[in-house]
């Protein structure tokens, strides 16, 4: 067999996830004793709360270790329905909820059931690294809508309108966003919703950073505005960020019944249910008051402010203050380096690891994660400050 026919065509254009690769490289170097400052992390540095771990241990000891229904246990799905209602003014029945192996899996499932080969997914740029790759795995194409710092890296309804073609099937929205920390206002989302309804475009609303917003900003769920946009939206969320549970792999979505049914069939034949023990842990997480999540958010706000104060003092780095999530997206164009060179040299010369903007479609930016302690932020910023003046 010829080398180039061994793999399916759909895999040939897929790249590894640079965010995952760089994060694990930084962790490995650290475990080998290198004094690495890790600004690459895409996960909260907090431990999963004990009461959640205890629920998982109880699940194991009581023998809750078998298959569950593919789309999640009735107990968990009921809590997810209640969460959607309470936090997002969204009415989903349990059979409209699919629990999967992380929000990443939920988004992939949603794209898989919506996109045909020649369809286009509209993706605001900068984008989370996996969106275009997932569209590629569906043999569809990604069409990017460029944004700028002047509009906090958000698309407007006008931008959206300009990019719609006869092939457009889906818009992927992410608020609060990774990597720019943008949070869409209710009015901005309403204008976007109107166009999607007019043009019959589905929305995948990735709300995984919902709970991490700053300065009193409130998250809005686009599907909650009216029945028309509800019928076109798949609302994605999960516990990775809000409960510091990235490794447990629990994400979920709420969708119109026909889409939820299709995803249930897909999951039946691909992964079956998400881990039974992690589902019990998720039940504990969603049943408890949100003290942990509020504390996490307050801590991230403090770190954001510290990082912003430090960055203000560095001449060749520009940034916009993130409104949510835990990343600072910085413009490095004044350094004259592209983002890969910048991040490679910073790692090799100063042992600071971060994500090059090219991973998110912007080669003149870098992403600094502040999911790390203020002491680490201080150490890393001292190194960056010194290094930049030498460039
Ligand atoms: N969406 C965005 C924007 C993310 O940053 C992440 C984090 N990896 C995810 C989805 C997926 O989260 P998970 O699969 O861990 O639930
Ligand atoms: N979302 C995180 C990040 O952007 C985790 C890595 C990933 O899932 O790609 O760094």
Coordinates of C-alpha atoms and ligand atoms in Angstrom, one line a residue:
X1 CA 0.0 0.0 0.0
X2 CA 1.4 3.4 -0.9
X3 CA 2.2 5.5 2.1
X4 CA -0.2 8.2 1.2
X5 CA -3.1 5.8 1.0
X6 CA -2.7 4.2 4.4
X7 CA -4.5 7.0 6.2
X8 CA -8.0 8.2 5.5
X9 CA -8.1 11.5 3.6
X10 CA -9.9 13.2 6.5
X11 CA -6.9 12.7 8.8
X12 CA -4.3 14.1 6.5
X13 CA -5.0 17.8 7.3
X14 CA -5.4 17.3 11.0
X15 CA -2.7 18.7 13.3
X16 CA -2.0 17.7 16.9
X17 CA -3.4 20.1 19.5
X18 CA -0.6 22.6 20.2
X19 CA -2.2 23.7 23.5
X20 CA -2.1 20.1 24.8
X21 CA 1.3 19.5 23.4
X22 CA 3.0 22.6 24.9
X23 CA 1.3 22.1 28.3
X24 CA 2.5 18.6 28.6
X25 CA 6.0 19.5 27.4
X26 CA 6.1 22.2 30.2
X27 CA 4.8 19.7 32.8
X28 CA 7.5 17.1 31.7
X29 CA 10.3 19.6 31.8
X30 CA 9.2 20.6 35.3
X31 CA 9.0 17.0 36.5
X32 CA 12.6 16.6 35.2
X33 CA 13.6 19.3 37.7
X34 CA 13.8 22.3 35.2
X35 CA 12.7 25.6 36.8
X36 CA 9.9 26.1 34.3
X37 CA 7.2 28.8 34.7
X38 CA 4.2 27.4 33.1
X39 CA 2.0 30.1 31.4
X40 CA 0.7 27.5 28.9
X41 CA -1.9 25.8 31.1
X42 CA -5.4 25.6 29.8
X43 CA -6.8 24.3 33.1
X44 CA -7.3 25.8 36.5
X45 CA -4.4 25.1 38.9
X46 CA -6.8 24.4 41.8
X47 CA -7.3 20.8 43.0
X48 CA -10.8 19.3 42.4
X49 CA -12.7 19.9 45.7
X50 CA -12.6 17.1 48.2
X51 CA -16.4 16.6 48.3
X52 CA -16.4 15.8 44.6
X53 CA -13.5 13.3 45.1
X54 CA -15.4 11.7 47.9
X55 CA -18.5 11.2 45.8
X56 CA -16.3 9.4 43.2
X57 CA -14.7 7.2 45.9
X58 CA -18.2 6.3 47.1
X59 CA -19.3 5.5 43.6
X60 CA -16.4 3.0 43.3
X61 CA -16.9 1.4 46.7
X62 CA -20.7 1.0 46.1
X63 CA -20.0 -0.7 42.8
X64 CA -21.3 2.1 40.5
X65 CA -18.8 0.9 37.9
X66 CA -20.9 -0.4 35.0
X67 CA -22.4 1.1 31.9
X68 CA -24.9 3.8 32.4
X69 CA -27.4 5.0 29.7
X70 CA -25.3 6.4 26.8
X71 CA -26.4 10.0 27.3
X72 CA -25.8 10.1 31.1
X73 CA -27.6 9.0 34.2
X74 CA -31.1 10.3 34.8
X75 CA -29.9 11.8 38.1
X76 CA -27.1 13.8 36.4
X77 CA -29.3 14.9 33.5
X78 CA -32.0 16.2 35.8
X79 CA -29.4 18.3 37.6
X80 CA -28.1 19.6 34.3
X81 CA -31.7 20.6 33.3
X82 CA -32.0 22.5 36.6
X83 CA -28.7 24.2 36.0
X84 CA -29.6 25.3 32.5
X85 CA -32.9 26.7 33.9
X86 CA -31.4 28.5 36.9
X87 CA -28.3 29.9 35.3
X88 CA -29.2 30.3 31.7
X89 CA -33.1 30.6 31.6
X90 CA -33.0 27.6 29.3
X91 CA -35.7 24.9 29.3
X92 CA -34.3 21.6 28.3
X93 CA -36.0 18.2 29.0
X94 CA -33.7 15.4 30.1
X95 CA -33.9 13.8 26.7
X96 CA -32.4 16.9 25.1
X97 CA -29.3 16.6 27.3
X98 CA -26.2 14.6 26.2
X99 CA -23.4 14.1 28.7
X100 CA -20.1 13.3 27.0
X101 CA -16.3 13.0 27.7
X102 CA -15.7 16.7 28.1
X103 CA -17.0 19.7 26.4
X104 CA -14.5 19.0 23.6
X105 CA -16.4 15.8 22.9
X106 CA -19.8 17.6 23.0
X107 CA -18.6 20.1 20.4
X108 CA -17.2 17.4 18.2
X109 CA -20.5 15.4 18.4
X110 CA -22.5 18.5 17.6
X111 CA -20.4 19.3 14.5
X112 CA -20.5 15.6 13.4
X113 CA -24.3 15.5 13.3
X114 CA -24.6 18.9 11.6
X115 CA -21.9 19.2 9.0
X116 CA -22.0 17.7 5.6
X117 CA -18.8 17.4 3.4
X118 CA -19.1 20.7 1.6
X119 CA -20.6 22.7 4.4
X120 CA -18.8 25.7 6.0
X121 CA -18.5 26.4 9.7
X122 CA -18.0 30.1 10.6
X123 CA -15.4 30.6 13.3
X124 CA -14.4 33.9 14.8
X125 CA -10.7 34.4 14.7
X126 CA -8.8 34.1 17.1
X127 CA -10.4 30.7 17.8
X128 CA -9.9 27.9 20.2
X129 CA -7.4 25.6 18.6
X130 CA -9.7 22.6 18.1
X131 CA -12.7 24.2 16.3
X132 CA -11.2 24.3 12.7
X133 CA -9.6 20.9 13.2
X134 CA -13.0 19.4 14.2
X135 CA -14.7 21.0 11.2
X136 CA -11.9 19.3 9.2
X137 CA -12.6 15.9 10.8
X138 CA -16.2 16.3 9.6
X139 CA -14.8 16.9 6.1
X140 CA -16.3 20.4 6.1
X141 CA -14.4 23.6 6.0
X142 CA -13.7 26.4 8.4
X143 CA -14.4 30.0 7.3
X144 CA -12.9 32.5 9.7
X145 CA -14.3 35.9 10.7
X146 CA -11.4 38.1 11.7
X147 CA -11.7 40.2 14.8
X148 CA -9.5 42.9 16.3
X149 CA -8.5 44.2 19.7
X150 CA -10.5 47.3 19.0
X151 CA -13.7 45.3 19.3
X152 CA -12.4 43.1 22.1
X153 CA -11.9 40.3 19.6
X154 CA -15.7 39.9 19.1
X155 CA -17.6 39.6 15.8
X156 CA -20.5 41.9 15.1
X157 CA -23.7 41.0 13.4
X158 CA -22.4 42.9 10.4
X159 CA -19.2 40.9 10.3
X160 CA -21.3 37.7 10.5
X161 CA -23.5 38.8 7.7
X162 CA -20.6 39.5 5.4
X163 CA -19.2 36.0 5.8
X164 CA -22.3 34.0 5.2
X165 CA -22.3 32.0 2.0
X166 CA -24.7 29.4 0.5
X167 CA -22.5 26.8 2.2
X168 CA -22.7 28.2 5.7
X169 CA -24.3 25.8 8.1
X170 CA -22.9 26.5 11.6
X171 CA -21.5 29.4 13.6
X172 CA -19.3 28.5 16.6
X173 CA -19.5 31.1 19.3
X174 CA -17.4 31.0 22.5
X175 CA -18.1 33.5 25.3
X176 CA -16.2 34.0 27.5
X177 CA -13.6 33.2 24.9
X178 CA -10.4 31.3 24.7
X179 CA -7.8 32.8 24.0
X180 CA -9.0 36.5 24.2
X181 CA -11.3 36.4 27.2
X182 CA -14.0 38.3 25.3
X183 CA -17.5 38.3 26.7
X184 CA -20.4 39.1 24.4
X185 CA -23.2 41.4 25.7
X186 CA -26.8 40.4 25.5
X187 CA -27.4 43.0 22.8
X188 CA -24.5 41.8 20.7
X189 CA -25.8 38.2 21.0
X190 CA -29.3 39.3 20.1
X191 CA -28.1 40.9 16.9
X192 CA -26.1 37.8 16.0
X193 CA -29.1 35.6 16.8
X194 CA -31.4 37.6 14.5
X195 CA -29.1 36.9 11.5
X196 CA -28.7 33.2 12.4
X197 CA -32.5 32.9 12.5
X198 CA -32.9 34.9 9.2
X199 CA -30.3 32.7 7.4
X200 CA -31.1 29.5 9.2
X201 CA -27.6 29.0 10.6
X202 CA -27.0 26.7 13.6
X203 CA -25.1 28.0 16.5
X204 CA -22.8 26.0 18.7
X205 CA -22.5 28.1 21.8
X206 CA -19.4 27.0 23.8
X207 CA -20.1 28.3 27.3
X208 CA -17.4 26.3 29.1
X209 CA -16.0 29.5 30.7
X210 CA -19.4 30.8 31.7
X211 CA -18.6 31.0 35.4
X212 CA -15.3 33.0 34.9
X213 CA -16.3 36.6 34.2
X214 CA -14.8 39.7 35.7
X215 CA -15.9 43.3 36.6
X216 CA -19.5 42.2 37.3
X217 CA -20.1 41.2 33.6
X218 CA -22.8 38.6 33.2
X219 CA -22.8 35.7 30.8
X220 CA -25.8 35.3 28.4
X221 CA -26.9 32.2 26.7
X222 CA -27.9 32.9 23.1
X223 CA -30.5 30.0 23.0
X224 CA -32.5 31.7 25.8
X225 CA -33.6 34.7 23.7
X226 CA -36.5 33.2 21.8
X227 CA -37.9 29.9 20.4
X228 CA -36.4 30.5 16.9
X229 CA -32.8 30.7 18.0
X230 CA -33.3 28.0 20.6
X231 CA -34.3 25.7 17.8
X232 CA -31.0 26.4 16.1
X233 CA -28.6 26.3 19.0
X234 CA -26.6 23.6 20.7
X235 CA -25.5 24.9 24.2
X236 CA -22.3 23.3 25.4
X237 CA -20.9 23.4 28.9
X238 CA -19.0 21.2 31.3
X239 CA -17.3 20.9 34.7
X240 CA -13.7 21.2 33.6
X241 CA -13.2 24.8 34.3
X242 CA -16.0 25.6 36.8
X243 CA -15.0 22.8 39.2
X244 CA -11.4 22.2 38.2
X245 CA -12.2 18.8 36.8
X246 CA -10.4 18.7 33.5
X247 CA -9.1 15.2 34.0
X248 CA -12.5 13.7 34.9
X249 CA -13.9 14.4 31.4
X250 CA -17.4 15.5 31.9
X251 CA -19.0 17.9 29.4
X252 CA -22.6 18.2 28.3
X253 CA -24.9 19.9 25.8
X254 CA -28.5 20.8 25.5
X255 CA -30.0 20.7 22.0
X256 CA -33.3 20.6 20.1
X257 CA -34.7 17.1 20.2
X258 CA -33.8 16.0 16.7
X259 CA -30.2 17.0 17.2
X260 CA -30.0 15.4 20.6
X261 CA -31.4 12.2 19.2
X262 CA -28.8 12.1 16.5
X263 CA -26.0 12.8 18.9
X264 CA -27.3 10.0 21.2
X265 CA -27.1 7.6 18.2
X266 CA -23.6 8.8 17.4
X267 CA -22.4 8.4 21.0
X268 CA -24.1 4.9 21.2
X269 CA -21.8 3.7 18.4
X270 CA -18.6 5.6 19.3
X271 CA -18.0 6.0 23.0
X272 CA -21.2 4.9 24.9
X273 CA -21.6 6.6 28.2
X274 CA -19.1 8.9 29.9
X275 CA -17.3 7.4 32.8
X276 CA -19.8 6.3 35.5
X277 CA -17.6 7.4 38.4
X278 CA -17.0 10.8 36.9
X279 CA -20.8 11.1 36.5
X280 CA -21.3 10.6 40.2
X281 CA -18.6 13.2 40.9
X282 CA -20.5 15.6 38.5
X283 CA -23.7 15.0 40.5
X284 CA -21.9 16.0 43.7
X285 CA -20.5 19.1 41.9
X286 CA -23.8 20.3 40.5
X287 CA -25.8 19.6 43.7
X288 CA -23.5 21.8 45.9
X289 CA -23.5 25.5 46.4
X290 CA -21.1 27.3 44.1
X291 CA -18.6 28.5 46.8
X292 CA -15.7 26.8 45.1
X293 CA -16.5 28.3 41.7
X294 CA -16.9 31.8 43.1
X295 CA -13.6 31.5 45.0
X296 CA -11.9 30.4 41.8
X297 CA -13.3 33.3 39.8
X298 CA -12.3 35.8 42.5
X299 CA -8.7 34.4 42.5
X300 CA -8.5 34.6 38.7
X301 CA -9.7 38.3 38.9
X302 CA -6.8 39.1 41.3
X303 CA -4.3 37.4 39.0
X304 CA -5.6 39.1 35.9
X305 CA -5.1 42.4 37.6
X306 CA -1.6 41.6 38.7
X307 CA -0.7 40.4 35.3
X308 CA -2.2 43.5 33.6
X309 CA -0.2 45.8 36.0
X310 CA 3.0 44.0 35.1
X311 CA 2.3 44.0 31.3
X312 CA 1.6 47.7 31.4
X313 CA 5.2 48.2 32.3
X314 CA 6.6 46.2 29.3
X315 CA 7.0 48.4 26.3
X316 CA 6.8 45.9 23.5
X317 CA 3.8 43.9 24.6
X318 CA 0.3 45.2 24.1
X319 CA -2.8 43.6 25.6
X320 CA -6.5 44.1 26.1
X321 CA -7.9 43.3 29.5
X322 CA -9.8 40.0 29.4
X323 CA -13.4 40.1 30.5
X324 CA -13.5 36.4 31.3
X325 CA -11.7 33.0 31.2
X326 CA -8.1 32.9 32.4
X327 CA -5.9 34.0 29.5
X328 CA -4.2 37.2 28.5
X329 CA -3.8 37.5 24.7
X330 CA -0.9 39.8 24.0
X331 CA 0.2 41.5 20.8
X332 CA 3.9 40.9 20.2
X333 CA 4.2 42.5 16.8
X334 CA 6.5 45.2 18.2
X335 CA 9.1 42.6 19.2
X336 CA 9.6 41.7 15.5
X337 CA 9.3 38.0 16.3
X338 CA 6.6 35.6 15.0
X339 CA 4.7 33.8 17.7
X340 CA 6.5 30.4 17.3
X341 CA 9.9 32.0 17.5
X342 CA 8.9 34.1 20.5
X343 CA 7.6 31.1 22.5
X344 CA 10.4 28.8 21.5
X345 CA 13.1 31.3 22.5
X346 CA 11.3 32.2 25.7
X347 CA 11.1 28.6 26.7
X348 CA 14.7 27.8 25.7
X349 CA 16.3 31.0 27.1
X350 CA 14.2 31.8 30.1
X351 CA 12.2 28.6 30.9
X352 CA 8.8 30.3 30.5
X353 CA 6.3 28.3 28.5
X354 CA 3.3 29.9 26.8
X355 CA 1.1 29.3 23.7
X356 CA 2.0 30.9 20.4
X357 CA -0.9 32.9 18.8
X358 CA -0.5 30.9 15.6
X359 CA -2.4 28.1 17.4
X360 CA -5.4 30.5 17.5
X361 CA -4.9 31.9 14.0
X362 CA -2.9 35.0 15.1
X363 CA 0.8 34.8 14.6
X364 CA 1.5 38.3 16.1
X365 CA 0.1 37.3 19.5
X366 CA 0.9 35.0 22.3
X367 CA -1.4 33.6 25.1
X368 CA -0.4 33.8 28.7
X369 CA -2.5 31.7 31.0
X370 CA -3.0 33.1 34.5
X371 CA -4.2 29.7 35.8
X372 CA -1.1 29.8 38.1
X373 CA -0.2 31.3 41.4
X374 CA 0.7 35.0 41.8
X375 CA 4.2 33.9 42.9
X376 CA 4.6 32.0 39.6
X377 CA 3.2 35.0 37.7
X378 CA 5.7 37.3 39.3
X379 CA 8.6 35.0 38.6
X380 CA 7.5 34.5 34.9
X381 CA 6.9 38.2 34.4
X382 CA 10.3 39.1 35.9
X383 CA 11.9 36.8 33.3
X384 CA 9.8 38.0 30.4
X385 CA 10.5 41.7 31.3
X386 CA 14.3 41.1 31.4
X387 CA 14.3 39.0 28.3
X388 CA 12.3 41.4 26.1
X389 CA 14.6 44.3 26.8
X390 CA 17.5 42.2 25.4
X391 CA 15.7 41.4 22.1
Ligands
LIG1 N1 -13.9 24.9 24.7 C1 -12.9 25.8 25.0 C2 -12.9 27.2 24.5 C3 -11.8 25.3 25.8 O1 -10.8 26.2 26.1 C4 -11.8 24.0 26.3 C5 -10.7 23.6 27.2 N2 -10.0 22.6 26.7 C6 -12.9 23.2 25.9 C7 -13.9 23.7 25.1 C8 -13.0 21.7 26.3 O2 -13.1 21.5 27.6 P1 -13.2 20.0 28.2 O3 -13.2 19.1 27.1 O4 -12.1 19.8 29.1 O5 -14.6 20.0 28.9
LIG2 N1 -8.7 24.5 26.5 C1 -7.4 24.4 27.0 C2 -6.4 25.3 26.2 O1 -6.8 26.0 25.3 C3 -6.9 23.0 27.1 C4 -6.2 22.4 26.0 C5 -7.0 21.7 25.0 O2 -8.0 21.1 25.3 O3 -6.7 21.9 23.8 O4 -5.3 25.3 26.5

